[in-house]
Amino acid sequence: MRINLKKAFFDDREFVLVETEKMKAVAFRFSTGVEALRIENTKGYIVVLPFKGQQIWRACFLGRELVMGTSFKEPVPTKEYLKTYGGFLLHCGATAMGSPGKGDSHPQHGELPNADYDSAYLECGEDYMEIGGCVEYNVSFVKHYAFSPVCRLGADATLIKVDAVLENLRHRPLEYMYLCHINFNTLKNSELIYSADYKNITVHKSAWDDIPPEQAEKLLSFMDRLEEKPELHHKTGATGETYDPEILFTIHGYKGDERGFAHTMQYSSEGAYYAAHAVDTMPCAIRWIARSEDEDSTAMVLPATAEPFGYTYAKEHGQIKVLAPLDSVKFSVEVGWLDKKDAEKMKEKIEHIN
């Protein structure tokens, strides 16, 4: 069964759209006016913003909140990236992506993260629910594309499956960039385990201009140590560790399994935060760690088509992708929580891939 969503369905009071034996879909509106749909299953819930970027705003399984520590408790009706930055999963792109560099005029991470969607729907199956939608971008003589993400949650699942299709609607090639921004919080006493060689990591050494000199010196000093021993960042609590305001990494050469999916975990004795991504369409992987009193995120893998330094940088480094006329490409990820047993199995699988 599919329900085409309308903004009229969403009110300040919660409204149950659909309820099955194991799942429930609840429509509501944040106090900021942003529409949201909470999908509940036997293990937890996700909150999706169907008309605002199709963001997964929150995810919670087995009582564990997955989203980064953030000052944004509710989404804000703005298209400015950092003025509503608190979601768990955001789609970035597609005409450009990343922080705009010299020569760039695009907004941070492109037009997709907070795009107003033309349509959205809720689909209910026997043992799943999914939210999807479509936004169309059309500039005459320039670019015309449709972006259609789908987020699916099973009745007993602690993993979310997300597919997004980018379709070129012009009879000319389409240059594109894409990044899936997955913002986990930091799992205490955890270790990063992933299907790539840690020796193939680039630490992007820079400090924000507006931070105090002592803080900048400490940050750059830790970056120097990470450059020599990248594995220092695998575990929380390294001597001299600091990620205030942030450290950015590029992970080269992620390896896929028999399905072509790469794997990343924040692994602990209790279980693991987990992400898998298709390496054929997202060959570049970014890691972003920020730990301060205001933001706390171990964004252990941001699957992407390019590094996040804007269009001009990507063009100069051969990272821009091109979609043939009237062609399409699909980006696929799986994210969520693995219990202790499944985390152990995934650890063995990653070790086998490596």
mmCIF file of C-alpha atoms in Angstrom:
data_model
loop_
_atom_site.group_PDB
_atom_site.id
_atom_site.type_symbol
_atom_site.label_atom_id
_atom_site.label_comp_id
_atom_site.label_asym_id
_atom_site.label_seq_id
_atom_site.Cartn_x
_atom_site.Cartn_y
_atom_site.Cartn_z
ATOM 1 C CA MET A 1 0.000 0.000 0.000
ATOM 2 C CA ARG A 2 1.293 3.449 -0.898
ATOM 3 C CA ILE A 3 0.107 6.756 0.563
ATOM 4 C CA ASN A 4 0.983 9.931 -1.309
ATOM 5 C CA LEU A 5 1.855 12.375 1.451
ATOM 6 C CA LYS A 6 0.420 15.877 1.665
ATOM 7 C CA LYS A 7 1.503 18.640 4.015
ATOM 8 C CA ALA A 8 -2.084 18.823 5.227
ATOM 9 C CA PHE A 9 -1.548 15.444 6.942
ATOM 10 C CA PHE A 10 0.921 17.038 9.359
ATOM 11 C CA ASP A 11 -0.179 19.028 12.393
ATOM 12 C CA ASP A 12 1.189 20.090 15.773
ATOM 13 C CA ARG A 13 -0.547 17.045 17.209
ATOM 14 C CA GLU A 14 0.690 13.584 16.292
ATOM 15 C CA PHE A 15 -1.470 11.618 13.882
ATOM 16 C CA VAL A 16 -1.127 7.876 13.218
ATOM 17 C CA LEU A 17 -1.192 7.431 9.443
ATOM 18 C CA VAL A 18 -0.742 3.654 9.385
ATOM 19 C CA GLU A 19 -0.405 0.973 12.038
ATOM 20 C CA THR A 20 0.374 -2.721 11.530
ATOM 21 C CA GLU A 21 1.104 -5.542 13.954
ATOM 22 C CA LYS A 22 4.770 -4.531 14.337
ATOM 23 C CA MET A 23 5.057 -1.041 12.855
ATOM 24 C CA LYS A 24 3.544 2.398 13.072
ATOM 25 C CA ALA A 25 3.864 5.590 11.012
ATOM 26 C CA VAL A 26 3.163 8.795 12.934
ATOM 27 C CA ALA A 27 2.872 12.179 11.232
ATOM 28 C CA PHE A 28 3.611 15.381 13.133
ATOM 29 C CA ARG A 29 5.030 18.845 12.728
ATOM 30 C CA PHE A 30 7.893 20.325 14.713
ATOM 31 C CA SER A 31 7.311 23.633 16.479
ATOM 32 C CA THR A 32 9.451 25.189 13.717
ATOM 33 C CA GLY A 33 6.842 24.146 11.134
ATOM 34 C CA VAL A 34 8.888 21.351 9.530
ATOM 35 C CA GLU A 35 6.884 18.213 8.700
ATOM 36 C CA ALA A 36 8.141 14.864 10.034
ATOM 37 C CA LEU A 37 7.215 11.199 9.904
ATOM 38 C CA ARG A 38 8.234 8.844 12.709
ATOM 39 C CA ILE A 39 8.450 5.185 11.701
ATOM 40 C CA GLU A 40 8.364 2.849 14.691
ATOM 41 C CA ASN A 41 9.232 -0.849 14.680
ATOM 42 C CA THR A 42 9.882 -3.473 17.343
ATOM 43 C CA LYS A 43 13.449 -2.235 17.916
ATOM 44 C CA GLY A 44 13.132 1.549 17.816
ATOM 45 C CA TYR A 45 12.300 4.329 15.393
ATOM 46 C CA ILE A 46 13.502 6.764 12.775
ATOM 47 C CA VAL A 47 12.290 10.302 12.105
ATOM 48 C CA VAL A 48 12.329 11.395 8.458
ATOM 49 C CA LEU A 49 11.642 14.859 7.025
ATOM 50 C CA PRO A 50 9.666 13.927 3.892
ATOM 51 C CA PHE A 51 9.493 17.425 2.376
ATOM 52 C CA LYS A 52 12.815 18.794 3.615
ATOM 53 C CA GLY A 53 15.756 17.056 1.988
ATOM 54 C CA GLN A 54 14.261 13.644 2.841
ATOM 55 C CA GLN A 55 16.689 13.801 5.762
ATOM 56 C CA ILE A 56 16.733 11.104 8.400
ATOM 57 C CA TRP A 57 16.594 13.513 11.307
ATOM 58 C CA ARG A 58 16.786 10.976 14.117
ATOM 59 C CA ALA A 59 17.436 7.249 14.537
ATOM 60 C CA CYS A 60 17.143 5.245 17.750
ATOM 61 C CA PHE A 61 17.404 1.481 18.186
ATOM 62 C CA LEU A 62 17.316 -0.600 21.360
ATOM 63 C CA GLY A 63 17.211 2.615 23.378
ATOM 64 C CA ARG A 64 20.373 3.997 21.779
ATOM 65 C CA GLU A 65 20.298 7.372 20.017
ATOM 66 C CA LEU A 66 22.548 7.261 16.951
ATOM 67 C CA VAL A 67 22.643 10.907 15.903
ATOM 68 C CA MET A 68 25.523 13.282 16.592
ATOM 69 C CA GLY A 69 25.538 15.619 19.565
ATOM 70 C CA THR A 70 24.130 18.891 18.258
ATOM 71 C CA SER A 71 22.607 22.122 19.458
ATOM 72 C CA PHE A 72 19.690 21.674 17.033
ATOM 73 C CA LYS A 73 16.839 19.853 18.748
ATOM 74 C CA GLU A 74 14.466 20.543 15.862
ATOM 75 C CA PRO A 75 14.998 21.152 12.138
ATOM 76 C CA VAL A 76 14.770 24.760 11.018
ATOM 77 C CA PRO A 77 12.970 25.838 7.801
ATOM 78 C CA THR A 78 16.050 27.199 6.050
ATOM 79 C CA LYS A 79 18.206 26.080 3.146
ATOM 80 C CA GLU A 80 21.423 27.275 4.787
ATOM 81 C CA TYR A 81 23.333 24.116 5.654
ATOM 82 C CA LEU A 82 24.803 25.046 9.050
ATOM 83 C CA LYS A 83 21.663 26.844 10.269
ATOM 84 C CA THR A 84 19.794 23.539 10.655
ATOM 85 C CA TYR A 85 22.634 21.067 11.153
ATOM 86 C CA GLY A 86 21.433 18.286 13.385
ATOM 87 C CA GLY A 87 20.291 15.402 11.189
ATOM 88 C CA PHE A 88 21.510 11.797 11.170
ATOM 89 C CA LEU A 89 21.647 11.310 7.388
ATOM 90 C CA LEU A 90 21.689 14.027 4.725
ATOM 91 C CA HIS A 91 21.955 13.813 0.939
ATOM 92 C CA CYS A 92 24.514 16.271 -0.450
ATOM 93 C CA GLY A 93 25.031 17.409 -4.044
ATOM 94 C CA ALA A 94 24.165 17.195 -6.866
ATOM 95 C CA THR A 95 25.482 20.049 -9.034
ATOM 96 C CA ALA A 96 28.244 20.519 -6.452
ATOM 97 C CA MET A 97 29.174 19.264 -2.998
ATOM 98 C CA GLY A 98 31.444 20.157 -0.101
ATOM 99 C CA SER A 99 32.611 23.480 1.242
ATOM 100 C CA PRO A 100 32.919 25.995 -1.598
ATOM 101 C CA GLY A 101 36.543 26.832 -2.351
ATOM 102 C CA LYS A 102 38.241 29.520 -4.385
ATOM 103 C CA GLY A 103 36.287 30.064 -7.599
ATOM 104 C CA ASP A 104 33.114 28.371 -6.288
ATOM 105 C CA SER A 105 29.707 29.976 -5.939
ATOM 106 C CA HIS A 106 27.644 26.978 -4.825
ATOM 107 C CA PRO A 107 26.191 26.680 -1.285
ATOM 108 C CA GLN A 108 27.852 24.377 1.210
ATOM 109 C CA HIS A 109 27.187 20.765 0.208
ATOM 110 C CA GLY A 110 25.016 21.816 -2.723
ATOM 111 C CA GLU A 111 21.287 22.204 -3.142
ATOM 112 C CA LEU A 112 20.111 18.784 -1.919
ATOM 113 C CA PRO A 113 20.499 18.728 1.909
ATOM 114 C CA ASN A 114 17.552 21.038 2.627
ATOM 115 C CA ALA A 115 15.750 20.894 -0.709
ATOM 116 C CA ASP A 116 11.974 21.341 -0.767
ATOM 117 C CA TYR A 117 10.569 18.128 -2.219
ATOM 118 C CA ASP A 118 7.978 18.120 -4.973
ATOM 119 C CA SER A 119 6.433 14.865 -3.799
ATOM 120 C CA ALA A 120 6.749 12.323 -1.003
ATOM 121 C CA TYR A 121 5.134 9.013 -0.147
ATOM 122 C CA LEU A 122 4.861 6.323 2.512
ATOM 123 C CA GLU A 123 4.785 2.690 1.412
ATOM 124 C CA CYS A 124 3.731 -0.097 3.762
ATOM 125 C CA GLY A 125 4.465 -3.757 3.170
ATOM 126 C CA GLU A 126 3.882 -6.884 5.210
ATOM 127 C CA ASP A 127 7.127 -6.467 7.146
ATOM 128 C CA TYR A 128 8.472 -3.025 6.251
ATOM 129 C CA MET A 129 7.726 0.643 5.759
ATOM 130 C CA GLU A 130 9.534 3.027 3.473
ATOM 131 C CA ILE A 131 9.534 6.741 2.798
ATOM 132 C CA GLY A 132 10.443 8.110 -0.597
ATOM 133 C CA GLY A 133 10.130 11.232 -2.653
ATOM 134 C CA CYS A 134 11.398 13.248 -5.569
ATOM 135 C CA VAL A 135 12.838 16.697 -6.102
ATOM 136 C CA GLU A 136 13.409 18.137 -9.564
ATOM 137 C CA TYR A 137 16.152 20.643 -10.367
ATOM 138 C CA ASN A 138 15.728 22.497 -13.643
ATOM 139 C CA VAL A 139 17.723 25.431 -15.016
ATOM 140 C CA SER A 140 17.126 26.047 -18.721
ATOM 141 C CA PHE A 141 20.175 25.493 -20.951
ATOM 142 C CA VAL A 142 22.167 24.297 -17.915
ATOM 143 C CA LYS A 143 20.990 21.265 -15.914
ATOM 144 C CA HIS A 144 17.818 19.288 -15.383
ATOM 145 C CA TYR A 145 17.731 16.317 -13.050
ATOM 146 C CA ALA A 146 15.482 14.399 -10.674
ATOM 147 C CA PHE A 147 16.725 13.094 -7.322
ATOM 148 C CA SER A 148 14.650 10.326 -5.704
ATOM 149 C CA PRO A 149 15.709 8.823 -2.353
ATOM 150 C CA VAL A 150 14.038 5.898 -0.595
ATOM 151 C CA CYS A 151 14.479 5.016 3.088
ATOM 152 C CA ARG A 152 13.306 1.548 4.188
ATOM 153 C CA LEU A 153 12.984 0.089 7.683
ATOM 154 C CA GLY A 154 12.041 -3.525 8.371
ATOM 155 C CA ALA A 155 9.678 -4.579 11.144
ATOM 156 C CA ASP A 156 12.439 -6.086 13.312
ATOM 157 C CA ALA A 157 15.416 -4.209 11.859
ATOM 158 C CA THR A 158 18.081 -2.053 13.477
ATOM 159 C CA LEU A 159 19.520 -1.152 10.086
ATOM 160 C CA ILE A 160 18.088 1.397 7.657
ATOM 161 C CA LYS A 161 18.411 0.815 3.912
ATOM 162 C CA VAL A 162 18.724 3.977 1.850
ATOM 163 C CA ASP A 163 18.791 4.151 -1.947
ATOM 164 C CA ALA A 164 18.900 7.370 -3.943
ATOM 165 C CA VAL A 165 18.551 7.656 -7.715
ATOM 166 C CA LEU A 166 19.892 10.624 -9.678
ATOM 167 C CA GLU A 167 18.357 10.891 -13.161
ATOM 168 C CA ASN A 168 19.630 13.182 -15.905
ATOM 169 C CA LEU A 169 16.572 14.646 -17.629
ATOM 170 C CA ARG A 170 18.459 16.600 -20.294
ATOM 171 C CA HIS A 171 19.732 15.416 -23.651
ATOM 172 C CA ARG A 172 23.213 16.522 -22.631
ATOM 173 C CA PRO A 173 25.733 14.965 -20.213
ATOM 174 C CA LEU A 174 25.304 15.924 -16.550
ATOM 175 C CA GLU A 175 28.252 16.670 -14.303
ATOM 176 C CA TYR A 176 27.400 15.643 -10.752
ATOM 177 C CA MET A 177 28.757 15.222 -7.235
ATOM 178 C CA TYR A 178 27.206 13.323 -4.330
ATOM 179 C CA LEU A 179 27.985 12.706 -0.663
ATOM 180 C CA CYS A 180 25.931 10.832 1.932
ATOM 181 C CA HIS A 181 26.500 12.686 5.218
ATOM 182 C CA ILE A 182 25.983 10.135 8.034
ATOM 183 C CA ASN A 183 26.414 11.739 11.461
ATOM 184 C CA PHE A 184 26.825 9.164 14.229
ATOM 185 C CA ASN A 185 27.613 10.267 17.743
ATOM 186 C CA THR A 186 30.726 8.940 19.484
ATOM 187 C CA LEU A 187 30.335 5.471 20.961
ATOM 188 C CA LYS A 188 32.321 5.290 24.195
ATOM 189 C CA ASN A 189 35.149 2.762 24.495
ATOM 190 C CA SER A 190 34.869 1.915 20.824
ATOM 191 C CA GLU A 191 37.263 1.116 17.998
ATOM 192 C CA LEU A 192 36.943 1.955 14.319
ATOM 193 C CA ILE A 193 37.038 -1.158 12.132
ATOM 194 C CA TYR A 194 36.599 -0.863 8.384
ATOM 195 C CA SER A 195 37.366 -2.558 5.067
ATOM 196 C CA ALA A 196 40.261 -0.325 4.034
ATOM 197 C CA ASP A 197 43.946 -0.069 4.902
ATOM 198 C CA TYR A 198 44.452 2.607 7.557
ATOM 199 C CA LYS A 199 47.825 3.393 5.976
ATOM 200 C CA ASN A 200 45.926 4.796 2.982
ATOM 201 C CA ILE A 201 44.500 7.742 4.908
ATOM 202 C CA THR A 202 45.055 11.432 4.229
ATOM 203 C CA VAL A 203 44.754 13.751 7.238
ATOM 204 C CA HIS A 204 43.633 17.180 6.040
ATOM 205 C CA LYS A 205 45.708 19.515 8.183
ATOM 206 C CA SER A 206 44.023 22.835 8.827
ATOM 207 C CA ALA A 207 42.681 24.822 11.752
ATOM 208 C CA TRP A 208 39.841 27.305 11.688
ATOM 209 C CA ASP A 209 40.957 30.922 11.578
ATOM 210 C CA ASP A 210 38.716 32.006 14.464
ATOM 211 C CA ILE A 211 39.869 29.548 17.135
ATOM 212 C CA PRO A 212 42.337 30.612 19.871
ATOM 213 C CA PRO A 213 46.062 30.146 18.997
ATOM 214 C CA GLU A 214 46.646 27.611 21.812
ATOM 215 C CA GLN A 215 43.723 25.501 20.619
ATOM 216 C CA ALA A 216 44.925 25.686 17.001
ATOM 217 C CA GLU A 217 48.437 24.653 18.057
ATOM 218 C CA LYS A 218 47.124 21.659 19.988
ATOM 219 C CA LEU A 219 44.913 20.625 17.062
ATOM 220 C CA LEU A 220 47.702 20.883 14.481
ATOM 221 C CA SER A 221 50.087 19.011 16.790
ATOM 222 C CA PHE A 222 47.635 16.105 17.050
ATOM 223 C CA MET A 223 47.193 16.164 13.275
ATOM 224 C CA ASP A 224 50.976 15.797 12.916
ATOM 225 C CA ARG A 225 50.844 12.701 15.109
ATOM 226 C CA LEU A 226 47.918 11.296 13.103
ATOM 227 C CA GLU A 227 49.881 11.841 9.913
ATOM 228 C CA GLU A 228 52.653 9.653 11.303
ATOM 229 C CA LYS A 229 50.341 7.089 12.943
ATOM 230 C CA PRO A 230 46.809 7.241 11.452
ATOM 231 C CA GLU A 231 45.704 4.336 13.641
ATOM 232 C CA LEU A 232 45.755 6.661 16.673
ATOM 233 C CA HIS A 233 42.270 7.847 15.779
ATOM 234 C CA HIS A 234 40.807 4.339 15.793
ATOM 235 C CA LYS A 235 40.206 4.324 19.549
ATOM 236 C CA THR A 236 38.794 7.070 21.724
ATOM 237 C CA GLY A 237 41.046 8.551 24.382
ATOM 238 C CA ALA A 238 44.448 8.688 22.675
ATOM 239 C CA THR A 239 47.048 10.784 24.500
ATOM 240 C CA GLY A 240 46.808 14.396 23.386
ATOM 241 C CA GLU A 241 43.628 13.665 21.446
ATOM 242 C CA THR A 242 41.593 16.651 20.286
ATOM 243 C CA TYR A 243 38.924 17.023 17.630
ATOM 244 C CA ASP A 244 37.833 20.546 18.533
ATOM 245 C CA PRO A 245 36.396 21.859 16.297
ATOM 246 C CA GLU A 246 37.062 18.974 13.840
ATOM 247 C CA ILE A 247 39.476 16.797 11.896
ATOM 248 C CA LEU A 248 38.787 15.621 8.357
ATOM 249 C CA PHE A 249 40.224 12.500 6.706
ATOM 250 C CA THR A 250 40.080 10.934 3.247
ATOM 251 C CA ILE A 251 40.170 7.134 3.244
ATOM 252 C CA HIS A 252 41.557 5.719 0.021
ATOM 253 C CA GLY A 253 40.884 2.290 -1.433
ATOM 254 C CA TYR A 254 37.844 1.016 0.444
ATOM 255 C CA LYS A 255 37.302 -2.652 -0.445
ATOM 256 C CA GLY A 256 33.895 -4.111 -1.180
ATOM 257 C CA ASP A 257 32.486 -7.546 -0.413
ATOM 258 C CA GLU A 258 30.774 -9.955 -2.788
ATOM 259 C CA ARG A 259 27.912 -7.428 -3.192
ATOM 260 C CA GLY A 260 30.295 -4.542 -3.769
ATOM 261 C CA PHE A 261 29.590 -2.992 -0.338
ATOM 262 C CA ALA A 262 32.304 -1.631 1.934
ATOM 263 C CA HIS A 263 31.850 -1.796 5.716
ATOM 264 C CA THR A 264 32.611 0.501 8.645
ATOM 265 C CA MET A 265 31.954 0.093 12.379
ATOM 266 C CA GLN A 266 32.403 1.879 15.671
ATOM 267 C CA TYR A 267 32.890 -1.427 17.458
ATOM 268 C CA SER A 268 32.441 -1.929 21.207
ATOM 269 C CA SER A 269 31.753 -4.722 23.675
ATOM 270 C CA GLU A 270 28.039 -3.824 23.547
ATOM 271 C CA GLY A 271 27.636 -3.747 19.766
ATOM 272 C CA ALA A 272 28.498 -1.345 16.979
ATOM 273 C CA TYR A 273 27.401 1.651 14.976
ATOM 274 C CA TYR A 274 27.498 0.417 11.404
ATOM 275 C CA ALA A 275 27.513 1.743 7.861
ATOM 276 C CA ALA A 276 27.875 0.002 4.510
ATOM 277 C CA HIS A 277 28.141 1.687 1.132
ATOM 278 C CA ALA A 278 28.357 0.713 -2.535
ATOM 279 C CA VAL A 279 31.924 1.445 -3.634
ATOM 280 C CA ASP A 280 31.241 1.477 -7.383
ATOM 281 C CA THR A 281 29.104 4.620 -7.303
ATOM 282 C CA MET A 282 30.772 6.184 -4.230
ATOM 283 C CA PRO A 283 34.504 5.479 -4.640
ATOM 284 C CA CYS A 284 35.621 8.238 -2.263
ATOM 285 C CA ALA A 285 35.226 7.974 1.521
ATOM 286 C CA ILE A 286 35.469 10.838 3.995
ATOM 287 C CA ARG A 287 35.791 10.602 7.780
ATOM 288 C CA TRP A 288 34.818 13.577 9.927
ATOM 289 C CA ILE A 289 35.332 13.689 13.683
ATOM 290 C CA ALA A 290 34.211 16.610 15.848
ATOM 291 C CA ARG A 291 34.191 16.502 19.634
ATOM 292 C CA SER A 292 33.461 19.578 21.708
ATOM 293 C CA GLU A 293 30.927 20.766 24.249
ATOM 294 C CA ASP A 294 28.669 21.855 21.382
ATOM 295 C CA GLU A 295 29.122 19.178 18.688
ATOM 296 C CA ASP A 296 30.033 15.523 19.081
ATOM 297 C CA SER A 297 30.218 13.322 16.010
ATOM 298 C CA THR A 298 32.260 10.397 14.814
ATOM 299 C CA ALA A 299 31.090 10.465 11.221
ATOM 300 C CA MET A 300 33.125 7.348 10.528
ATOM 301 C CA VAL A 301 32.384 7.192 6.816
ATOM 302 C CA LEU A 302 30.779 9.672 4.443
ATOM 303 C CA PRO A 303 30.513 7.801 1.123
ATOM 304 C CA ALA A 304 31.011 10.157 -1.796
ATOM 305 C CA THR A 305 31.954 10.659 -5.409
ATOM 306 C CA ALA A 306 34.640 13.210 -4.492
ATOM 307 C CA GLU A 307 36.431 14.896 -1.615
ATOM 308 C CA PRO A 308 34.387 17.639 0.100
ATOM 309 C CA PHE A 309 36.306 20.710 -1.034
ATOM 310 C CA GLY A 310 33.896 22.085 -3.596
ATOM 311 C CA TYR A 311 33.349 21.894 -7.339
ATOM 312 C CA THR A 312 36.561 23.603 -8.496
ATOM 313 C CA TYR A 313 38.789 21.332 -6.403
ATOM 314 C CA ALA A 314 36.960 18.228 -7.664
ATOM 315 C CA LYS A 315 37.237 19.411 -11.281
ATOM 316 C CA GLU A 316 40.972 20.043 -10.943
ATOM 317 C CA HIS A 317 41.525 16.632 -9.357
ATOM 318 C CA GLY A 318 39.459 14.604 -11.819
ATOM 319 C CA GLN A 319 36.742 13.774 -9.292
ATOM 320 C CA ILE A 320 33.693 15.114 -11.127
ATOM 321 C CA LYS A 321 31.376 12.357 -12.352
ATOM 322 C CA VAL A 322 29.393 12.576 -15.587
ATOM 323 C CA LEU A 323 25.987 11.067 -16.278
ATOM 324 C CA ALA A 324 25.051 10.367 -19.897
ATOM 325 C CA PRO A 325 21.944 12.011 -21.404
ATOM 326 C CA LEU A 326 18.713 10.590 -19.929
ATOM 327 C CA ASP A 327 20.761 8.121 -17.842
ATOM 328 C CA SER A 328 20.589 7.469 -14.104
ATOM 329 C CA VAL A 329 22.791 6.322 -11.224
ATOM 330 C CA LYS A 330 21.861 4.813 -7.842
ATOM 331 C CA PHE A 331 23.622 5.388 -4.520
ATOM 332 C CA SER A 332 23.069 2.773 -1.794
ATOM 333 C CA VAL A 333 23.907 2.688 1.909
ATOM 334 C CA GLU A 334 22.858 0.708 4.971
ATOM 335 C CA VAL A 335 23.216 2.343 8.382
ATOM 336 C CA GLY A 336 22.270 1.653 11.975
ATOM 337 C CA TRP A 337 23.117 -0.474 14.984
ATOM 338 C CA LEU A 338 24.481 -4.027 15.208
ATOM 339 C CA ASP A 339 23.985 -5.999 18.403
ATOM 340 C CA LYS A 340 26.963 -7.770 19.959
ATOM 341 C CA LYS A 341 26.471 -11.010 18.012
ATOM 342 C CA ASP A 342 26.053 -9.324 14.627
ATOM 343 C CA ALA A 343 28.934 -6.955 15.348
ATOM 344 C CA GLU A 344 31.235 -9.930 15.975
ATOM 345 C CA LYS A 345 30.176 -11.477 12.667
ATOM 346 C CA MET A 346 30.796 -8.215 10.832
ATOM 347 C CA LYS A 347 34.214 -7.861 12.455
ATOM 348 C CA GLU A 348 35.172 -11.263 11.078
ATOM 349 C CA LYS A 349 33.836 -10.355 7.660
ATOM 350 C CA ILE A 350 35.825 -7.114 7.537
ATOM 351 C CA GLU A 351 38.982 -8.933 8.614
ATOM 352 C CA HIS A 352 38.422 -11.414 5.791
ATOM 353 C CA ILE A 353 37.967 -8.619 3.240
ATOM 354 C CA ASN A 354 41.155 -6.898 4.417
#
